[in-house]
Amino acid sequence: MSGRVVVLTGGVGGAKLVLGLQQLLEPANVTAIVNTGDDFTHLGLHVSPDIDTLLYTLSGKSNAAQGWGREGESWNFLDALRSLGGEDWFMLGDGDLALHVLRSMRLARGESLSAITADFARSWGIAIDVLPMSDQLVATHLDTDEGVLPFQRYFVGRRCQPVVRQVMFEGAAQAKPAPGVCEAILADDTTAILIAPSNPYLSVDPIFAVPGIRDALLAARAPVVAVSPIVGGDAVKGPTAKLMRELGSVVTPQAVAAHYGDVLDGMLVDERDARVNLGIASVHVDTLMTSLDDRVRVAQAALALAAGIR
Ligand code: GDP
């Protein structure tokens, strides 16, 4: 396929699809727009979990077995921190730390998250355009039965156990799309816009919450196609299904499609899920991405669906 492909993505689930696109296409023709609602300041450092997951995945550094962080990581910093009584609920490996230190230093100098991210990607030979959704801070908070929790306190600190009543994106109203985000969505040569199989409420909604991005998706000439994060009526991993239930939804691809609403032109649905009319174009395939071949196959199927709509 010629032209540009834009993909909206969160963490591990989304990075699988982006890796498939990297294998399948000329990487320079792919733009990834990444959720930064999970970003937070820890030990004085700016951590961008979803950006880092994508950078690790695309450069072959991710720890696939663990599902987060780097392969072959060492933990001297965390051990020393712990011995001093420092907070150790959020695991920071030695190699991982390098990104957070450098990013924090450059942000403090007034550089933008998008410029820093582009430099990190270039350093690691990643040709995909990796863009944060915004250069401004947008912080996901969850209103739960234990009170309002910042995202990482809920996700890592409390292992998603609190019951969620509402998800909020602090700062979103004042945020602007990062340079290149709307340009890529609206570009004449963009042939497909994919929504990766990421958590709709915690990874995709923050991107939609940045004023201008949803409007750009609605105005885009290219079709918007989501890969369902629901496989066989459940999430592959993580809190997506639990969260959907707590927010009063059923755990089906239709519910995800309805949640995305009018931005969506098509959905790649897993073959294990019911063949119901979504009111948009849809195709059933095996969407479970275990091997690298699976990632390429699912990316190919999503692009084929987009091409059919176009
Ligand atoms: P994560 O929480 O860091 O993994 O971040 P994401 O928001 O990117 O991904 C979470 C979602 O991806 C969950 O809803 C999973 O069900 C979904 N997911 C993970 N792996 C796969 C896969 O191989 N296929 C499909 N269809 N969905 C997946």
Short mmCIF file of C-alpha atoms and ligand atoms in Angstrom, two decimals:
data_model
loop_
_atom_site.label_atom_id
_atom_site.label_comp_id
_atom_site.label_asym_id
_atom_site.label_seq_id
_atom_site.Cartn_x
_atom_site.Cartn_y
_atom_site.Cartn_z
CA MET A 1 0.00 0.00 0.00
CA SER A 2 1.33 3.45 -0.82
CA GLY A 3 0.61 6.57 1.17
CA ARG A 4 0.75 7.25 4.87
CA VAL A 5 -0.79 5.11 7.59
CA VAL A 6 -1.63 6.75 10.91
CA VAL A 7 -2.16 4.66 14.02
CA LEU A 8 -3.55 5.74 17.41
CA THR A 9 -2.03 3.64 20.15
CA GLY A 10 -1.63 3.08 23.87
CA GLY A 11 0.78 0.61 25.45
CA VAL A 12 1.55 -3.05 24.94
CA GLY A 13 -1.57 -4.05 22.96
CA GLY A 14 -1.20 -1.14 20.59
CA ALA A 15 2.56 -1.55 20.19
CA LYS A 16 1.96 -5.07 18.83
CA LEU A 17 0.01 -3.65 15.88
CA VAL A 18 2.50 -0.83 15.29
CA LEU A 19 5.31 -3.42 15.16
CA GLY A 20 3.28 -5.29 12.53
CA LEU A 21 2.97 -2.07 10.51
CA GLN A 22 6.72 -1.46 10.83
CA GLN A 23 7.38 -4.90 9.32
CA LEU A 24 4.78 -4.56 6.59
CA LEU A 25 5.24 -0.99 5.34
CA GLU A 26 7.98 1.50 4.68
CA PRO A 27 8.36 2.67 8.32
CA ALA A 28 8.85 6.30 7.30
CA ASN A 29 5.27 6.18 5.95
CA VAL A 30 3.79 5.33 9.36
CA THR A 31 2.82 7.87 12.01
CA ALA A 32 2.02 6.62 15.52
CA ILE A 33 0.03 8.95 17.77
CA VAL A 34 0.64 7.81 21.33
CA ASN A 35 -1.39 8.22 24.52
CA THR A 36 0.39 10.31 27.15
CA GLY A 37 -2.44 10.30 29.71
CA ASP A 38 -0.41 7.73 31.67
CA ASP A 39 2.56 10.10 31.97
CA PHE A 40 3.47 11.08 35.48
CA THR A 41 6.23 12.50 37.60
CA HIS A 42 7.97 9.92 39.75
CA LEU A 43 11.01 10.65 41.92
CA GLY A 44 11.16 13.98 40.13
CA LEU A 45 11.36 12.27 36.72
CA HIS A 46 8.93 12.53 33.82
CA VAL A 47 7.85 8.99 32.89
CA SER A 48 5.97 8.37 29.59
CA PRO A 49 5.02 4.68 29.82
CA ASP A 50 3.22 4.29 26.49
CA ILE A 51 5.84 6.18 24.47
CA ASP A 52 8.57 4.11 26.09
CA THR A 53 6.74 0.83 25.48
CA LEU A 54 6.46 1.73 21.80
CA LEU A 55 10.12 2.81 21.53
CA TYR A 56 11.26 -0.41 23.23
CA THR A 57 9.00 -2.53 21.03
CA LEU A 58 9.98 -0.91 17.73
CA SER A 59 13.71 -1.07 18.51
CA GLY A 60 13.63 -4.68 19.70
CA LYS A 61 14.36 -3.83 23.34
CA SER A 62 11.07 -4.77 24.98
CA ASN A 63 10.72 -7.55 27.51
CA ALA A 64 8.06 -9.67 25.81
CA ALA A 65 7.72 -12.23 28.61
CA GLN A 66 7.24 -9.62 31.30
CA GLY A 67 4.95 -7.48 29.13
CA TRP A 68 6.54 -4.16 30.10
CA GLY A 69 10.00 -2.60 30.36
CA ARG A 70 13.26 -3.66 28.75
CA GLU A 71 14.80 -7.02 28.05
CA GLY A 72 17.90 -7.78 30.13
CA GLU A 73 17.17 -4.93 32.53
CA SER A 74 19.22 -4.55 35.75
CA TRP A 75 17.86 -3.13 39.00
CA ASN A 76 20.80 -1.56 40.86
CA PHE A 77 19.13 1.82 41.09
CA LEU A 78 15.90 0.39 42.52
CA ASP A 79 17.83 -1.74 45.04
CA ALA A 80 19.81 1.27 46.22
CA LEU A 81 16.64 3.38 46.35
CA ARG A 82 14.88 0.75 48.44
CA SER A 83 17.81 0.53 50.87
CA LEU A 84 17.35 4.25 51.50
CA GLY A 85 13.63 3.91 52.15
CA GLY A 86 12.67 5.39 48.74
CA GLU A 87 9.38 4.58 47.03
CA ASP A 88 9.67 1.33 45.12
CA TRP A 89 6.07 0.65 44.07
CA PHE A 90 6.84 1.74 40.50
CA MET A 91 9.61 -0.39 39.04
CA LEU A 92 12.36 1.64 37.38
CA GLY A 93 15.13 -0.42 35.79
CA ASP A 94 18.60 1.00 35.23
CA GLY A 95 18.28 1.19 31.43
CA ASP A 96 14.74 2.53 31.63
CA LEU A 97 15.96 5.24 33.97
CA ALA A 98 18.19 6.69 31.25
CA LEU A 99 15.13 7.72 29.22
CA HIS A 100 13.39 9.32 32.16
CA VAL A 101 16.48 11.24 33.29
CA LEU A 102 17.26 12.54 29.80
CA ARG A 103 13.63 13.36 29.05
CA SER A 104 13.20 15.20 32.36
CA MET A 105 16.40 17.17 31.89
CA ARG A 106 15.40 18.26 28.39
CA LEU A 107 11.81 19.10 29.41
CA ALA A 108 13.22 21.25 32.24
CA ARG A 109 15.26 23.12 29.62
CA GLY A 110 12.04 23.93 27.82
CA GLU A 111 12.22 21.36 25.00
CA SER A 112 9.00 19.71 23.88
CA LEU A 113 8.03 16.09 24.53
CA SER A 114 7.55 15.60 20.78
CA ALA A 115 11.06 16.83 19.93
CA ILE A 116 12.61 14.67 22.67
CA THR A 117 10.61 11.62 21.57
CA ALA A 118 11.68 12.12 17.95
CA ASP A 119 15.33 12.25 19.03
CA PHE A 120 14.99 9.07 21.11
CA ALA A 121 13.39 7.28 18.16
CA ARG A 122 16.16 8.47 15.82
CA SER A 123 18.85 7.33 18.25
CA TRP A 124 17.42 3.83 18.18
CA GLY A 125 16.97 3.66 14.42
CA ILE A 126 13.17 3.89 14.50
CA ALA A 127 11.92 5.39 11.23
CA ILE A 128 8.25 5.44 12.25
CA ASP A 129 7.13 8.94 13.21
CA VAL A 130 6.36 8.51 16.93
CA LEU A 131 4.28 11.47 18.16
CA PRO A 132 2.91 12.08 21.65
CA MET A 133 -0.77 13.05 21.41
CA SER A 134 0.14 16.41 22.98
CA ASP A 135 3.14 18.33 24.27
CA GLN A 136 1.02 19.60 27.15
CA LEU A 137 0.37 17.54 30.27
CA VAL A 138 -2.84 15.52 30.25
CA ALA A 139 -3.20 13.31 33.31
CA THR A 140 -5.65 10.43 33.50
CA HIS A 141 -7.38 10.19 36.88
CA LEU A 142 -9.93 7.61 37.98
CA ASP A 143 -12.83 8.26 40.29
CA THR A 144 -13.05 5.01 42.26
CA ASP A 145 -14.57 3.51 45.39
CA GLU A 146 -11.25 4.44 47.04
CA GLY A 147 -11.48 8.06 45.91
CA VAL A 148 -9.83 9.80 42.98
CA LEU A 149 -6.59 8.06 41.99
CA PRO A 150 -3.95 9.22 39.50
CA PHE A 151 -3.55 6.62 36.76
CA GLN A 152 -0.34 4.91 37.93
CA ARG A 153 -1.58 4.70 41.53
CA TYR A 154 -4.63 2.84 40.21
CA PHE A 155 -2.83 0.76 37.57
CA VAL A 156 0.44 -0.18 39.25
CA GLY A 157 0.00 0.81 42.89
CA ARG A 158 -3.49 -0.75 43.33
CA ARG A 159 -3.28 -3.23 40.41
CA CYS A 160 -6.60 -1.99 38.94
CA GLN A 161 -8.53 -3.38 41.92
CA PRO A 162 -10.59 -0.29 42.84
CA VAL A 163 -14.02 -0.07 41.21
CA VAL A 164 -14.02 2.75 38.68
CA ARG A 165 -16.96 5.15 38.41
CA GLN A 166 -15.50 7.66 35.98
CA VAL A 167 -12.31 8.35 34.01
CA MET A 168 -11.07 11.94 33.83
CA PHE A 169 -8.35 13.60 31.77
CA GLU A 170 -6.98 16.55 33.71
CA GLY A 171 -5.51 19.27 31.55
CA ALA A 172 -7.07 17.91 28.37
CA ALA A 173 -9.26 20.96 27.76
CA GLN A 174 -6.18 23.20 27.66
CA ALA A 175 -4.01 20.78 25.67
CA LYS A 176 -3.21 21.06 21.98
CA PRO A 177 -2.44 18.21 19.60
CA ALA A 178 1.34 17.82 19.27
CA PRO A 179 2.88 19.17 16.06
CA GLY A 180 2.23 16.74 13.22
CA VAL A 181 -0.75 14.94 14.82
CA CYS A 182 -3.63 16.62 12.97
CA GLU A 183 -1.42 17.18 9.94
CA ALA A 184 -0.86 13.41 9.61
CA ILE A 185 -4.57 12.61 10.17
CA LEU A 186 -5.64 15.15 7.54
CA ALA A 187 -2.81 14.68 5.02
CA ASP A 188 -3.93 14.07 1.43
CA ASP A 189 -1.61 11.08 1.16
CA THR A 190 -2.92 9.40 4.33
CA THR A 191 -4.72 6.26 3.18
CA ALA A 192 -5.70 4.65 6.49
CA ILE A 193 -6.09 5.65 10.11
CA LEU A 194 -6.01 2.74 12.53
CA ILE A 195 -7.05 2.61 16.17
CA ALA A 196 -4.83 -0.07 17.68
CA PRO A 197 -6.22 -2.72 20.05
CA SER A 198 -5.57 -0.60 23.12
CA ASN A 199 -7.72 0.09 26.14
CA PRO A 200 -10.57 2.28 24.78
CA TYR A 201 -11.11 4.10 28.07
CA LEU A 202 -7.52 4.47 29.30
CA SER A 203 -5.45 4.62 26.12
CA VAL A 204 -7.67 5.86 23.27
CA ASP A 205 -10.07 8.20 25.10
CA PRO A 206 -7.23 10.43 26.36
CA ILE A 207 -6.16 10.92 22.72
CA PHE A 208 -9.75 11.81 21.77
CA ALA A 209 -9.89 14.19 24.75
CA VAL A 210 -7.26 16.49 23.24
CA PRO A 211 -9.33 19.20 21.51
CA GLY A 212 -8.99 19.01 17.75
CA ILE A 213 -8.03 15.34 17.36
CA ARG A 214 -11.59 13.96 17.17
CA ASP A 215 -12.58 16.71 14.76
CA ALA A 216 -9.56 15.89 12.59
CA LEU A 217 -10.57 12.21 12.56
CA LEU A 218 -14.11 13.18 11.52
CA ALA A 219 -12.78 15.43 8.78
CA ALA A 220 -10.14 12.98 7.53
CA ARG A 221 -10.48 11.62 4.01
CA ALA A 222 -8.87 8.36 5.08
CA PRO A 223 -11.10 5.73 6.71
CA VAL A 224 -10.72 5.16 10.45
CA VAL A 225 -10.53 1.45 11.30
CA ALA A 226 -10.22 0.03 14.82
CA VAL A 227 -8.81 -3.35 15.74
CA SER A 228 -11.03 -4.68 18.51
CA PRO A 229 -9.24 -5.03 21.87
CA ILE A 230 -11.90 -7.57 22.85
CA VAL A 231 -11.16 -11.17 21.91
CA GLY A 232 -13.81 -13.79 22.61
CA GLY A 233 -15.79 -11.51 24.91
CA ASP A 234 -12.84 -10.63 27.11
CA ALA A 235 -9.69 -8.53 27.19
CA VAL A 236 -6.46 -10.25 26.20
CA LYS A 237 -4.89 -8.72 29.28
CA GLY A 238 -5.27 -5.73 31.54
CA PRO A 239 -8.31 -4.00 32.98
CA THR A 240 -10.30 -3.29 29.78
CA ALA A 241 -13.10 -5.80 30.47
CA LYS A 242 -13.34 -5.03 34.20
CA LEU A 243 -13.44 -1.31 33.46
CA MET A 244 -16.11 -1.69 30.76
CA ARG A 245 -18.34 -3.60 33.19
CA GLU A 246 -17.79 -1.07 35.97
CA LEU A 247 -18.71 1.76 33.60
CA GLY A 248 -21.96 0.00 32.71
CA SER A 249 -20.97 -1.43 29.34
CA VAL A 250 -21.06 -4.97 28.03
CA VAL A 251 -17.75 -6.50 26.98
CA THR A 252 -18.21 -6.84 23.22
CA PRO A 253 -16.61 -5.41 20.08
CA GLN A 254 -19.95 -3.69 19.37
CA ALA A 255 -19.73 -1.83 22.67
CA VAL A 256 -16.22 -0.66 21.78
CA ALA A 257 -17.40 0.42 18.32
CA ALA A 258 -20.34 2.28 19.87
CA HIS A 259 -17.99 3.91 22.35
CA TYR A 260 -15.77 5.24 19.53
CA GLY A 261 -18.94 6.44 17.81
CA ASP A 262 -19.03 8.41 14.62
CA VAL A 263 -15.25 8.63 14.11
CA LEU A 264 -15.21 4.96 13.21
CA ASP A 265 -15.65 3.68 9.63
CA GLY A 266 -14.72 0.07 10.22
CA MET A 267 -13.67 -2.51 12.76
CA LEU A 268 -11.54 -5.61 12.63
CA VAL A 269 -13.40 -8.00 14.92
CA ASP A 270 -12.00 -11.20 16.35
CA GLU A 271 -13.31 -14.41 14.79
CA ARG A 272 -14.27 -15.66 18.29
CA ASP A 273 -16.83 -12.87 18.68
CA ALA A 274 -20.41 -12.86 17.42
CA ARG A 275 -21.14 -11.76 13.87
CA VAL A 276 -23.56 -8.93 14.60
CA ASN A 277 -24.20 -5.87 12.50
CA LEU A 278 -22.02 -3.05 13.81
CA GLY A 279 -23.53 -0.51 11.43
CA ILE A 280 -20.05 -0.02 9.94
CA ALA A 281 -17.82 -2.16 7.75
CA SER A 282 -16.35 -5.07 9.66
CA VAL A 283 -14.34 -8.21 9.04
CA HIS A 284 -13.82 -11.17 11.38
CA VAL A 285 -10.28 -12.53 11.63
CA ASP A 286 -8.04 -14.01 14.30
CA THR A 287 -6.80 -10.79 15.96
CA LEU A 288 -4.69 -12.43 18.64
CA MET A 289 -1.10 -11.28 18.10
CA THR A 290 1.21 -13.84 19.64
CA SER A 291 3.98 -14.11 17.06
CA LEU A 292 5.57 -11.50 14.82
CA ASP A 293 3.73 -13.12 11.89
CA ASP A 294 0.44 -12.53 13.73
CA ARG A 295 1.28 -8.85 14.14
CA VAL A 296 1.95 -8.51 10.41
CA ARG A 297 -1.17 -10.50 9.52
CA VAL A 298 -3.46 -8.37 11.73
CA ALA A 299 -1.88 -5.15 10.43
CA GLN A 300 -2.46 -6.40 6.88
CA ALA A 301 -6.10 -7.28 7.60
CA ALA A 302 -6.77 -3.85 9.13
CA LEU A 303 -5.23 -2.13 6.09
CA ALA A 304 -7.21 -4.35 3.72
CA LEU A 305 -10.44 -3.38 5.50
CA ALA A 306 -9.49 0.30 5.23
CA ALA A 307 -8.68 -0.12 1.53
CA GLY A 308 -12.10 -1.76 1.00
CA ILE A 309 -13.84 1.17 2.67
CA ARG A 310 -11.83 3.68 0.65
P1 GDP B 1 -1.51 -2.00 27.86
O1 GDP B 1 -2.47 -1.90 28.97
O2 GDP B 1 -0.17 -1.39 28.12
O3 GDP B 1 -1.42 -3.32 27.19
O4 GDP B 1 -2.07 -1.01 26.81
P2 GDP B 1 -3.04 -0.99 25.64
O5 GDP B 1 -4.07 -0.01 26.04
O6 GDP B 1 -2.29 -0.76 24.39
O7 GDP B 1 -3.67 -2.44 25.44
C1 GDP B 1 -4.59 -3.08 26.22
C2 GDP B 1 -5.67 -3.74 25.37
O8 GDP B 1 -5.10 -4.39 24.25
C3 GDP B 1 -6.46 -4.76 26.12
O9 GDP B 1 -7.81 -4.43 25.98
C4 GDP B 1 -6.18 -6.08 25.39
O10 GDP B 1 -7.33 -6.88 25.31
C5 GDP B 1 -5.78 -5.62 24.02
N1 GDP B 1 -4.85 -6.54 23.39
C6 GDP B 1 -3.64 -6.92 23.85
N2 GDP B 1 -3.08 -7.81 23.01
C7 GDP B 1 -3.97 -8.01 22.00
C8 GDP B 1 -3.96 -8.83 20.82
O11 GDP B 1 -3.01 -9.56 20.54
N3 GDP B 1 -5.06 -8.77 20.01
C9 GDP B 1 -6.13 -7.97 20.30
N4 GDP B 1 -7.17 -7.97 19.45
N5 GDP B 1 -6.16 -7.18 21.40
C10 GDP B 1 -5.09 -7.21 22.24
#
